[in-house]
XYZ file of C-alpha atoms in Angstrom:
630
model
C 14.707 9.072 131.060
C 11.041 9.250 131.354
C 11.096 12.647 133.344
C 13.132 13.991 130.874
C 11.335 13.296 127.728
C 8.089 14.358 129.333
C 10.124 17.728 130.458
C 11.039 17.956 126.628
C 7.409 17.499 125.688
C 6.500 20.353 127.960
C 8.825 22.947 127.061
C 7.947 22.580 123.157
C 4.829 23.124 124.177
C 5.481 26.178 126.074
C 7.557 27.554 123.316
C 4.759 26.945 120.728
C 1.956 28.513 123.140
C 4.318 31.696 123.326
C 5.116 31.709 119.840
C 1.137 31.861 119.345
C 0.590 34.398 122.190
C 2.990 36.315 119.775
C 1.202 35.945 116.622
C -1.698 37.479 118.609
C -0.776 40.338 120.234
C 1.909 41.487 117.313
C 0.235 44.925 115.687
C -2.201 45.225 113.401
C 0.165 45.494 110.157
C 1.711 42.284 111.047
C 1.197 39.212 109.052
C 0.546 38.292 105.225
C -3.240 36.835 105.762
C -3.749 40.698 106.388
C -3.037 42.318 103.623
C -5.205 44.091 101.544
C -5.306 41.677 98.914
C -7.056 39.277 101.043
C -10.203 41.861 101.157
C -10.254 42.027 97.892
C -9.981 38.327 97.345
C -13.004 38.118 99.902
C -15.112 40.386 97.641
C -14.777 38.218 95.021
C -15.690 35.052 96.654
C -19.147 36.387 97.863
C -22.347 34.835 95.900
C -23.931 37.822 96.318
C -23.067 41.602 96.592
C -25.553 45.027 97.153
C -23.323 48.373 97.028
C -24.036 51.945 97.288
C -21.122 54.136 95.163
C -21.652 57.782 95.556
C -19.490 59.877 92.389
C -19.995 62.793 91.517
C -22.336 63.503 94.340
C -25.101 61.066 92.811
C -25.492 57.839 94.158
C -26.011 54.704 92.543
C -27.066 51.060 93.447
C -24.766 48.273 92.382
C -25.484 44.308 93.040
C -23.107 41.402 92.221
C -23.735 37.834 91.929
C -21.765 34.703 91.212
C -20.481 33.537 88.251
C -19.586 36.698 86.599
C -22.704 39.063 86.742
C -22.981 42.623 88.083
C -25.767 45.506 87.313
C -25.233 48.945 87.896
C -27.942 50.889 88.713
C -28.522 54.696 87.636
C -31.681 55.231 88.168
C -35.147 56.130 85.793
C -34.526 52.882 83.504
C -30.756 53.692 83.275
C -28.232 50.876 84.083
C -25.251 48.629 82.806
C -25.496 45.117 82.763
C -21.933 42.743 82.646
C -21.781 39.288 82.159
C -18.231 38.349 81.985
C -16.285 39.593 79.446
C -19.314 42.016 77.953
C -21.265 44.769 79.020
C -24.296 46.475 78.118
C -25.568 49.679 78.171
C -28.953 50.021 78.891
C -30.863 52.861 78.432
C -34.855 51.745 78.360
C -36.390 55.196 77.724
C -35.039 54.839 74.668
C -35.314 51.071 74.340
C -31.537 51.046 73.394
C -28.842 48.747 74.619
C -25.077 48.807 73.437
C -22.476 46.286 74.203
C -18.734 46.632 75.055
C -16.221 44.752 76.805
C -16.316 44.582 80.884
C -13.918 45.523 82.967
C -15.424 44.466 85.973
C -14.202 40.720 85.657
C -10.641 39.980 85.395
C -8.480 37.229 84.603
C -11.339 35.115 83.878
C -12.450 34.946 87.874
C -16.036 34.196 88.581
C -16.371 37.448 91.463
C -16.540 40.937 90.792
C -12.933 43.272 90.750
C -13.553 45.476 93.539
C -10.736 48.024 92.363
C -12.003 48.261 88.878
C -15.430 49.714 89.978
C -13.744 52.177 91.040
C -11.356 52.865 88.006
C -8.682 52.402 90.510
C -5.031 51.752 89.379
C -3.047 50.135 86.088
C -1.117 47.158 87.213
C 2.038 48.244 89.229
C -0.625 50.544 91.065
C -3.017 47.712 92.186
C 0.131 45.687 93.064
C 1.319 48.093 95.638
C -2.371 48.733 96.908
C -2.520 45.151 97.525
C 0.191 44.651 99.417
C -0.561 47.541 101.852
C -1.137 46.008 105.427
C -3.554 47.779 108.097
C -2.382 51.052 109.851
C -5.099 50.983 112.896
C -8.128 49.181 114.138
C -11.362 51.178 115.065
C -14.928 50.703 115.320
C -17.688 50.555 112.772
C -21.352 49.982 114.557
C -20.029 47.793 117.149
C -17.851 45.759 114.917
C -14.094 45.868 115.085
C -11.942 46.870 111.684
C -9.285 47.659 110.542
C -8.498 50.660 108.267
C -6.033 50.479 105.241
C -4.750 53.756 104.063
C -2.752 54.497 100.822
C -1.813 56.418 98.443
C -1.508 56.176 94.421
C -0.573 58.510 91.851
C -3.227 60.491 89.697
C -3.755 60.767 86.199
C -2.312 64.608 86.447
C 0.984 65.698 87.552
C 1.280 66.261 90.922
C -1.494 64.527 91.774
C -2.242 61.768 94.013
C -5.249 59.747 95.274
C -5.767 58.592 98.771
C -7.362 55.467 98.842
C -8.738 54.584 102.437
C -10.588 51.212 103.030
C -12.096 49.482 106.000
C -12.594 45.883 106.605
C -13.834 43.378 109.862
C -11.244 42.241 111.553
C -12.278 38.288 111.890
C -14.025 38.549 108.511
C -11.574 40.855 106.684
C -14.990 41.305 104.327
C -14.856 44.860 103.521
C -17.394 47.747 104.994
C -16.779 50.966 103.354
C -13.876 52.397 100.599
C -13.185 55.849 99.400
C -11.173 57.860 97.795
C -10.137 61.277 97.598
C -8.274 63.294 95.275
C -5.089 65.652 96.674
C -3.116 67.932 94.584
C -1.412 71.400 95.633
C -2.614 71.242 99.100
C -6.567 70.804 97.785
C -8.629 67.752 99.227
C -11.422 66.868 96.860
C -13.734 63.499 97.714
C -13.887 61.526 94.351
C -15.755 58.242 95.515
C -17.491 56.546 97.892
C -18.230 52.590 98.661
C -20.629 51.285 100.923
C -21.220 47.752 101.134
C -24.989 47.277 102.040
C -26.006 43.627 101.842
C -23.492 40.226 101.529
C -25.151 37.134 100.416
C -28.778 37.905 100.301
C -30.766 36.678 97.972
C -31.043 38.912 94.444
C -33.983 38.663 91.622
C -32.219 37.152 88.577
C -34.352 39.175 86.361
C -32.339 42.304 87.847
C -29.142 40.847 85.233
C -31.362 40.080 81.986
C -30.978 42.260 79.157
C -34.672 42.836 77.845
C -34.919 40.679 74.705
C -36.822 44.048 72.987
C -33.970 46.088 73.450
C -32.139 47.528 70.495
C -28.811 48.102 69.750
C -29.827 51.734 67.908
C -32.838 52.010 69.864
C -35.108 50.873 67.652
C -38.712 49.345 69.195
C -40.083 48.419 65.700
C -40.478 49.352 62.123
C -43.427 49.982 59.661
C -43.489 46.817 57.435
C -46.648 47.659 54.716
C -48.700 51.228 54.016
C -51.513 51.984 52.186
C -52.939 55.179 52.078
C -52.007 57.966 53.705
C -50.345 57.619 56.759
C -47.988 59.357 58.926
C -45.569 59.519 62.210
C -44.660 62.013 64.976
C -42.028 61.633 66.892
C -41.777 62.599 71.309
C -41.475 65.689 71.417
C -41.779 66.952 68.041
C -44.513 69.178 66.691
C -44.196 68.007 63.012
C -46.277 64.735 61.531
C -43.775 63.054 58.924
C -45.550 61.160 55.670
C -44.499 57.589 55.703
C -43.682 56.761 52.233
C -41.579 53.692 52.448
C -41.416 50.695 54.356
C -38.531 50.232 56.647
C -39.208 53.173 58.386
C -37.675 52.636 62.369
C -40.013 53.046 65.245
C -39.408 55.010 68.362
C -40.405 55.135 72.128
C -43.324 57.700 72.259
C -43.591 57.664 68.127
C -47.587 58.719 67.383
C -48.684 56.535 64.628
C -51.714 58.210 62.251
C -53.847 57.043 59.465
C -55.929 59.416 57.408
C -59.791 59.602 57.823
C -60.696 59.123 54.231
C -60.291 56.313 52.553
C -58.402 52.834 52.617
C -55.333 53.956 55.094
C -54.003 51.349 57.107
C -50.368 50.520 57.669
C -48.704 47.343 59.418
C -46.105 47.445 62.173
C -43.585 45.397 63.807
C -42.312 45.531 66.411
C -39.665 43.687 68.533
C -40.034 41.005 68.763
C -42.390 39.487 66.714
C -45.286 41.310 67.336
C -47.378 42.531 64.699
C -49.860 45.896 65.022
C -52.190 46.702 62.077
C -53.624 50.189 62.470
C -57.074 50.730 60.476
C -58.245 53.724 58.818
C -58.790 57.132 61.081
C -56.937 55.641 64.212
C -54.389 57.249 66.652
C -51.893 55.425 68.555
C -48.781 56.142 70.322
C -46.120 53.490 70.961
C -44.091 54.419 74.351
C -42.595 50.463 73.940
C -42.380 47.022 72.394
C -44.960 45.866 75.366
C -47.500 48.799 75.201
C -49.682 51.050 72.503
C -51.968 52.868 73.684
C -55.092 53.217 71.430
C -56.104 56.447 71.231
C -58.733 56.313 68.768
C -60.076 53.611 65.962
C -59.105 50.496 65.546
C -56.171 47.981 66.026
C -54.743 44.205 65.106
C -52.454 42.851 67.758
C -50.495 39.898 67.089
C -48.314 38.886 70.367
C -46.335 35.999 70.999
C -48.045 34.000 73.944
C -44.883 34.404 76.231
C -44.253 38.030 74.938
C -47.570 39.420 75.580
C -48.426 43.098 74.889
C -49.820 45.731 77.177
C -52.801 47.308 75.039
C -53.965 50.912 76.747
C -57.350 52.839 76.148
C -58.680 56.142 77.340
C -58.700 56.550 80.936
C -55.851 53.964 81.807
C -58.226 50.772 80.577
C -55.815 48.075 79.962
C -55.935 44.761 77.944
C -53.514 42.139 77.813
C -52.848 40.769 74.194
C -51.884 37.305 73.906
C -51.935 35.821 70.337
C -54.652 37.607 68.081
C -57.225 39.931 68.728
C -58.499 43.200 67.812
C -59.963 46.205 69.358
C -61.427 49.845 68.850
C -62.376 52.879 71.129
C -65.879 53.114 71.331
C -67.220 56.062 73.079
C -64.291 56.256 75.499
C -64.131 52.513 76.523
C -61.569 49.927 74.679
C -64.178 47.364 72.989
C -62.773 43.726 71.778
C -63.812 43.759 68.081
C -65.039 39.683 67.068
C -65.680 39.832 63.842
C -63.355 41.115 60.629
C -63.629 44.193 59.455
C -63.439 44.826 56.123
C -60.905 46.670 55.490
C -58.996 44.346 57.482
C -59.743 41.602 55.203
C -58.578 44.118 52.352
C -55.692 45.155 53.942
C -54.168 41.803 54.713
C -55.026 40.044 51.103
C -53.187 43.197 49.698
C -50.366 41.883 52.067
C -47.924 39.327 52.259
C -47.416 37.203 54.752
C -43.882 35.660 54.399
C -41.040 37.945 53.840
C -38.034 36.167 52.633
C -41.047 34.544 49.887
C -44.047 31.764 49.617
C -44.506 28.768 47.196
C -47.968 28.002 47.642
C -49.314 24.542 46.050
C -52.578 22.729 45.949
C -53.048 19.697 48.057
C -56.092 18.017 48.730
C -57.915 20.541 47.858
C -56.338 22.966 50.466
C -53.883 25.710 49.632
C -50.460 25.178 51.868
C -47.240 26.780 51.814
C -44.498 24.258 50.920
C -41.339 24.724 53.487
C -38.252 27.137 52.965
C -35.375 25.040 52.684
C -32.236 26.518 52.033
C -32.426 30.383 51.852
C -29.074 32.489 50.158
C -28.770 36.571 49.570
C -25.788 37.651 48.248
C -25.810 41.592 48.351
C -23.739 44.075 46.471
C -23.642 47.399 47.563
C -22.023 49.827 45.211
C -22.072 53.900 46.199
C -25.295 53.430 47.734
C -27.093 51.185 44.727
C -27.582 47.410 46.412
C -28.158 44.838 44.195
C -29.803 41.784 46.103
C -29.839 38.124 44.345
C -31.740 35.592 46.503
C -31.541 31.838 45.824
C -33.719 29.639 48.105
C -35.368 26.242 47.883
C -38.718 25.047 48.646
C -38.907 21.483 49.859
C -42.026 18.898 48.797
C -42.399 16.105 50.885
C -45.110 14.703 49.522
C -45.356 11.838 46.489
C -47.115 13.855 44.377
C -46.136 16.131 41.525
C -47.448 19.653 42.183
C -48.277 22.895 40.640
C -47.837 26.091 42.926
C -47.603 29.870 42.909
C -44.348 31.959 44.609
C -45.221 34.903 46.183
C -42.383 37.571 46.773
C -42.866 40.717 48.305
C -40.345 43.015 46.950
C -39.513 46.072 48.975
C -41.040 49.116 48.333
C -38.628 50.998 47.324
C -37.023 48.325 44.657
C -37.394 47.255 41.492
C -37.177 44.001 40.459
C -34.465 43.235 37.876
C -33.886 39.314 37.324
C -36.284 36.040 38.109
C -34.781 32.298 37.060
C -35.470 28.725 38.137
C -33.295 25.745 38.227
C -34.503 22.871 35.750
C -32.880 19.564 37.227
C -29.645 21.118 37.422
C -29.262 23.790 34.818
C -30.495 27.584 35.834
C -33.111 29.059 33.147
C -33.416 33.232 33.540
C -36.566 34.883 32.756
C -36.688 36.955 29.913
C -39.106 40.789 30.230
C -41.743 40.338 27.556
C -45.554 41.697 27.160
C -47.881 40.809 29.611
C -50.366 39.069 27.064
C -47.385 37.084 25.240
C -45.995 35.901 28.277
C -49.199 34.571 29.302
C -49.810 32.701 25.812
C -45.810 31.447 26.094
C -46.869 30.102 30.012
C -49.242 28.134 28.279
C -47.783 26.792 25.313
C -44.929 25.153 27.671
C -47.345 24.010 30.082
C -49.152 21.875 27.754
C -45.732 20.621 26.377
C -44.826 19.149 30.141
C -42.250 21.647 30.447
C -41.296 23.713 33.471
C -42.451 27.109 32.639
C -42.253 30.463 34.884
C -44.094 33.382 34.747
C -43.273 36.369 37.272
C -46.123 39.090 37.515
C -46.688 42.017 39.513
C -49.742 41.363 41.321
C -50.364 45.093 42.981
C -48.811 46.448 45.424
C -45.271 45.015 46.534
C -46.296 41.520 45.820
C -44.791 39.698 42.823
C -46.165 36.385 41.646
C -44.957 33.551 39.675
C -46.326 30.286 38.508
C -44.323 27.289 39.249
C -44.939 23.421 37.478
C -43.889 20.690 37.768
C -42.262 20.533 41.601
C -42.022 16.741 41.415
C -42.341 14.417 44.507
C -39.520 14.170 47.449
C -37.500 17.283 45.608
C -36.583 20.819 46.294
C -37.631 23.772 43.733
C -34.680 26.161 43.453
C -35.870 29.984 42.922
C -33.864 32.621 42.128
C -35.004 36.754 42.574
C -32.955 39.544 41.837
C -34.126 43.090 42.899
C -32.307 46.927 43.072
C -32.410 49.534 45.482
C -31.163 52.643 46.147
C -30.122 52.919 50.071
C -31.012 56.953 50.566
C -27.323 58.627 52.652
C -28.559 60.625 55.977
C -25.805 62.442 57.096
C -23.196 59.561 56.900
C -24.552 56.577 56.779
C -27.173 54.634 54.795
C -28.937 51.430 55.683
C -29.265 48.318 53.967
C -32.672 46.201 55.304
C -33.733 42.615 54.661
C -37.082 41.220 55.569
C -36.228 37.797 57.647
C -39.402 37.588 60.115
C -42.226 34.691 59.016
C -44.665 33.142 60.551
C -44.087 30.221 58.624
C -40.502 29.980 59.969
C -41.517 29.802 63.503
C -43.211 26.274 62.669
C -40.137 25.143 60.179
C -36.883 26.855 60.364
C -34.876 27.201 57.634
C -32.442 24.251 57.316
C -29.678 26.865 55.991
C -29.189 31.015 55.924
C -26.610 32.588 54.761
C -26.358 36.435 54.037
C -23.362 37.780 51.905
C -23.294 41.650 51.607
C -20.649 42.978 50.117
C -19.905 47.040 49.900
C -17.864 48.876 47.824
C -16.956 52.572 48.378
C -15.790 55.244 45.965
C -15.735 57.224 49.484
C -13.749 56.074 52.203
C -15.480 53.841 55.017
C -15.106 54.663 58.752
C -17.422 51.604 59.946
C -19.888 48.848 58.318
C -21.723 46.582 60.890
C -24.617 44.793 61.363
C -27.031 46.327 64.186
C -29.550 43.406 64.539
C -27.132 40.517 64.580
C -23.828 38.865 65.738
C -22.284 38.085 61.980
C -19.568 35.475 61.653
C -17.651 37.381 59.777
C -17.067 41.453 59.504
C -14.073 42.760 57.452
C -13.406 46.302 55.920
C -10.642 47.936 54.121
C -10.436 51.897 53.061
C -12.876 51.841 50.178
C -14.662 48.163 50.411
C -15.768 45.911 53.199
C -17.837 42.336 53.859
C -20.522 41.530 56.422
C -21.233 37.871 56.845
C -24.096 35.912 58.495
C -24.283 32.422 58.283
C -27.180 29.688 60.546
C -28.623 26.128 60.337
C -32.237 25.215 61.341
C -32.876 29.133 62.322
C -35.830 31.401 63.380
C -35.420 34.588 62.801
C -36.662 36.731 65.650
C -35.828 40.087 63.709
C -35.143 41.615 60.194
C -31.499 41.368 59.037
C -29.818 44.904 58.743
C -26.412 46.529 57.666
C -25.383 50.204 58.295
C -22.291 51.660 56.350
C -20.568 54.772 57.634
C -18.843 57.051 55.285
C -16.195 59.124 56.042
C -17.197 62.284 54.762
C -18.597 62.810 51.164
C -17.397 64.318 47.942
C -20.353 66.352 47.298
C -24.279 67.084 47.940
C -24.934 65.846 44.544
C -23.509 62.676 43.402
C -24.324 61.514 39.486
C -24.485 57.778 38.622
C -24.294 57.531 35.266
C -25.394 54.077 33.496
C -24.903 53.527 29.575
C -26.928 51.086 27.368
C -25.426 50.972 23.972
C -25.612 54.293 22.857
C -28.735 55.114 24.606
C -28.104 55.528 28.920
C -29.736 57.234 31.608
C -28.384 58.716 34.934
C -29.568 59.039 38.931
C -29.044 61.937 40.506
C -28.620 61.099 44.192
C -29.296 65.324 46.664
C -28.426 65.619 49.622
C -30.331 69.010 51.492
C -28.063 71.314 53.252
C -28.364 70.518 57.360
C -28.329 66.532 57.275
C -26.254 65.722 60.493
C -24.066 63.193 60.496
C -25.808 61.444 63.340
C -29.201 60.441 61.169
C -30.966 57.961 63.008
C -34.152 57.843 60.572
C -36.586 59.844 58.196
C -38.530 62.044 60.002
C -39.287 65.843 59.420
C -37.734 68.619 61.562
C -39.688 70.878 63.515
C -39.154 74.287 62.057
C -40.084 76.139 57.860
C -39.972 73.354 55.001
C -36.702 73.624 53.464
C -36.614 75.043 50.051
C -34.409 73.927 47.446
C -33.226 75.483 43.889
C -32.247 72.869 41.836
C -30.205 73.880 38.260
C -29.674 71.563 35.877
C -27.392 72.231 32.629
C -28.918 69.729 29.967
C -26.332 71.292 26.836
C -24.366 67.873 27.261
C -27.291 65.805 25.937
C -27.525 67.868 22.684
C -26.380 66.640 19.746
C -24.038 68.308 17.566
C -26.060 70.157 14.833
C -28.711 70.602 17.857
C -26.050 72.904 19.338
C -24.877 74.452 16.122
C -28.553 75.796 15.750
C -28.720 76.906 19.030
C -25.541 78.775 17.973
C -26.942 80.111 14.956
């Protein structure tokens, strides 16, 4: 019984060796583990990835890496970036960088879709490329593979596309995959895969999105102008007048102040760092991290881990960290120690905080009380926007102070409302003359009342004395400005000032932005450039653009663009009636405003010239027109 068990034994072991030996020697397009899918599966898995894909006949460098990160390579600052389910377009030339969704990740999987980079298949496609099994084995630089042919159909009739791929036999990790396009007897290539590296090591920085790239390709903005001062784009032959703040910056913009007199104009630029540009000075701006100082005189303020790259004649460099200024002096870039004085001019003419500043008296020391809620509710009516800010300002100590608000109002708005809030109860200004308001101010201040008086101070800068703020409380502020929002082509742009240095030491406890546009024109798009809002909506003639944050810094100015879909006419009239007296605006557009405006600058080529009419018979009066008559 013993022989015959052990006889058993040996014979099911015979029978599973040969069954083995069969498994082994059966052809190459035998068994599931082969199939294509399991090269594509083995893609995925890799922590890192280097390819080479040749379209087109231009060749570009691709790298993967685990979880869920890919960049794409086109060479001279040109690349994508995907992380996930979103992908950017970079393009740093032009500092710009544009998000979509990625298509590169699928089902949520961690590795990298090797058929979508190369646009290959919809879903009944990829299944029957993924079940295609090996057709022959050959060699690739001493390695054995095996080769997968097949075949797909095109996007055109009668067309098909040959997909050939070729993969290690023990590793099944794939080598090279092509693809070629056939259609009436015609063989043209279409793409080419090469896989170069697997699981090398890969700089992270090569799958960071530059934190001073723009969405619209922005690199800054002028923020304050005096004087006469004035910008020329790369490329252009034409210096444009800057005549408004707001104005966007560009990669290679020249910036120019005027020889005579007090010119000087402040920049910013992304992020966060501030250039002031003194009288008779020339610089050019080819990014966020450089200028180059051509001539005069310059105030850098840089972030100390965003410093910026400061250039002088004959490639002299200086690294900016924090504050510092400098000037070409006889062709070398000096560090300038003390002030100037139109510095010191320039910057008391200024304001410091954007969103507002309630400065008190403690101790003997002027400081700026903290921003503690901050709300702007915007309506934006057929290109008028009405802006109402409430915000608070938060005194911690015990005492009961007396301060000043400082508001710098755009430059291109005029202020139309000012209130506090009295314990509970909001208390609007009322417009009176300069000398009575003054003797009013008084009159309540002696009485132990809360008075507020709102001046214009020069400038942009409005002013308003504030009493009491009592100890441990908030003083609620309210400012309400108007603006006309100037249409380019099809869109216009609504701006508000965010950046503060005093925010960067105390964020504000709560933001919240409202805008709110209404349309006599149908919309095609309103967004928000600068900033991921919580909540966008839009219908034909009206839409609503919502950003909300708690104990926030703003890094950059908060910004709207609205896209009309065409317009009625090159002259729009906006009338406004005030009982039987009214006025009107009279918004011209120039002939030859595309509908891709990016920002005001002049066109190379003759000034335009314009003949404007106006018909004024509809403001006569009656027996005005009967004598005309007559």
């Amino acid at each position: 019984m013993v022989l015959i068990a052990t006889r058993s034994v040996v014979a099911a072991l015979a029978a599973s060796v040969l069954f083995v030996v069969y498994l082994l020697s059966a052809g190459p397009a035998d068994g599931p583990q082969l199939a294509f899918a399991n090269v594509v599966q083995k893609v995925a898995e890799v922590e890192t990835l280097h390819l080479k894909i040749t379209r087109g006949g231009k060749t570009t460098d691709v790298w993967t890496r685990r979880p869920g990160q890919l960049r794409w390579d086109e060479g001279g600052g040109v690349y994508q970036i995907a992380r996930g389910a979103r992908m950017w377009l970079v393009n740093e030339k032009e500092n710009r960088a544009s998000s979509r969704p990625s298509r590169y990740f699928r089902d949520g999987r961690s590795g990298v879709d090797l058929l979508a980079l190369l646009h290959l298949g919809d879903r009944k496609q990829r299944e029957r490329l993924l079940e295609n099994r090996p057709i022959k084995q050959i060699k690739v630089e001493d390695v054995d593979c095996h080769v997968y042919e097949m075949d797909i159909p095109g996007a055109d009739e009668g067309q098909t596309i040959h997909v050939e791929a070729v993969a290690g036999t023990e590793d099944l990790m794939l080598r090279r995959l092509t693809t070629t396009c056939r259609r009436d007897g015609r063989v043209e290539p279409m793409a080419e895969l090469t896989v170069v590296a697997v699981n090398e090591p890969v700089d992270e920085g090569k799958f960071v999105v530059g934190k001073t790239l723009t969405e619209d390709g922005r690199i800054g903005k002028v923020v304050d102008a005096q004087g006469i001062v004035s910008i020329k784009p790369m490329m252009r032959r034409r210096w444009t007048p800057v005549q408004r703040c707001g104005m966007l910056l560009r990669p290679g913009d020249w910036v120019r102040t005027d020889v005579r007199g007090a010119n000087a104009v402040a920049l910013r630029l992304v992020k966060q760092t501030t250039v002031i540009v003194g009288p008779d000075t020339l610089i050019e701006l080819p990014s966020p991290k450089e200028i180059r100082l051509q001539s005069g005189v310059v105030k850098v303020v840089a972030g100390e881990d965003a410093p910026v790259e400061l250039l002088g004649p004959g490639n002299q460099r200086a690294t900016v960290r924090g504050e510092a200024t400098y000037r070409v002096d006889r062709e070398k870039l000096v560090r300038v120690e003390k002030t100037p004085k139109w510095l010191t001019g320039f910057e008391g003419a200024s304001a410091d905080e954007s969103i507002g500043s309630l400065v008190v008296n403690v101790d003997g020391r002027n400081l700026p009380l903290t921003v503690g809620y901050h709300k702007v509710t915007v309506d934006i009516r057929d290109q008028i926007a009405r802006t109402v800010i409430e915000e608070s300002f938060v005194n911690h100590t015990a005492s009961r102070l007396e301060g000043v608000f400082y508001f710098p109002l755009p430059q291109d708005a005029s202020i139309s409302g000012f209130g506090m809030w009295i314990g509970d109860k909001l208390v609007e200004a009322d417009v009176v003359e300069k000398q009575r308001a003054r003797e009013i101010y008084e009159t309540i201040l002696r009485e132990r009342r809360d008075p507020g008086l709102l001046e214009w101070t020069g400038g942009n800068i409005f002013k308003a004395r504030v009493f009491p703020i009592f100890a441990h409380s908030e003083k609620r502020i309210k400012i309400t400005y108007t603006q006309v929002l100037p249409l380019k082509g099809s869109r216009y742009r609504y701006s508000y000032a965010l950046q503060s240095e005093l925010l960067k030491q105390h964020p504000l406890r709560e933001l919240a932005i409202d805008v709110r546009v209404y349309s006599a024109i149908p919309l095609a798009n309103v967004s928000s450039p600068t900033h991921t809002t919580a909540r966008t909506a839009k219908t034909k003639h009206s839409a609503q653009v919502e950003f909300t944050a708690q104990e926030y810094t703003p890094t950059r100015d908060f910004e709207v663009v609205v896209e009309v879909d065409g317009r009625d006419s090159d002259v729009i009239m906006i009338p406004h009636r005030r009982g039987d007296d009214g006025y009107f605006m009279a918004l011209i557009n120039p002939p030859g405003a595309g509908a891709n405006w990016q920002r005001d600058v002049l066109p190379d080529g003759n000034p335009l010239r314009l003949l404007i009419l106006a018909d004024t018979s509809a403001s006569l009066s009656n027996s005005d027109r009967q004598t005309q008559a007559a």
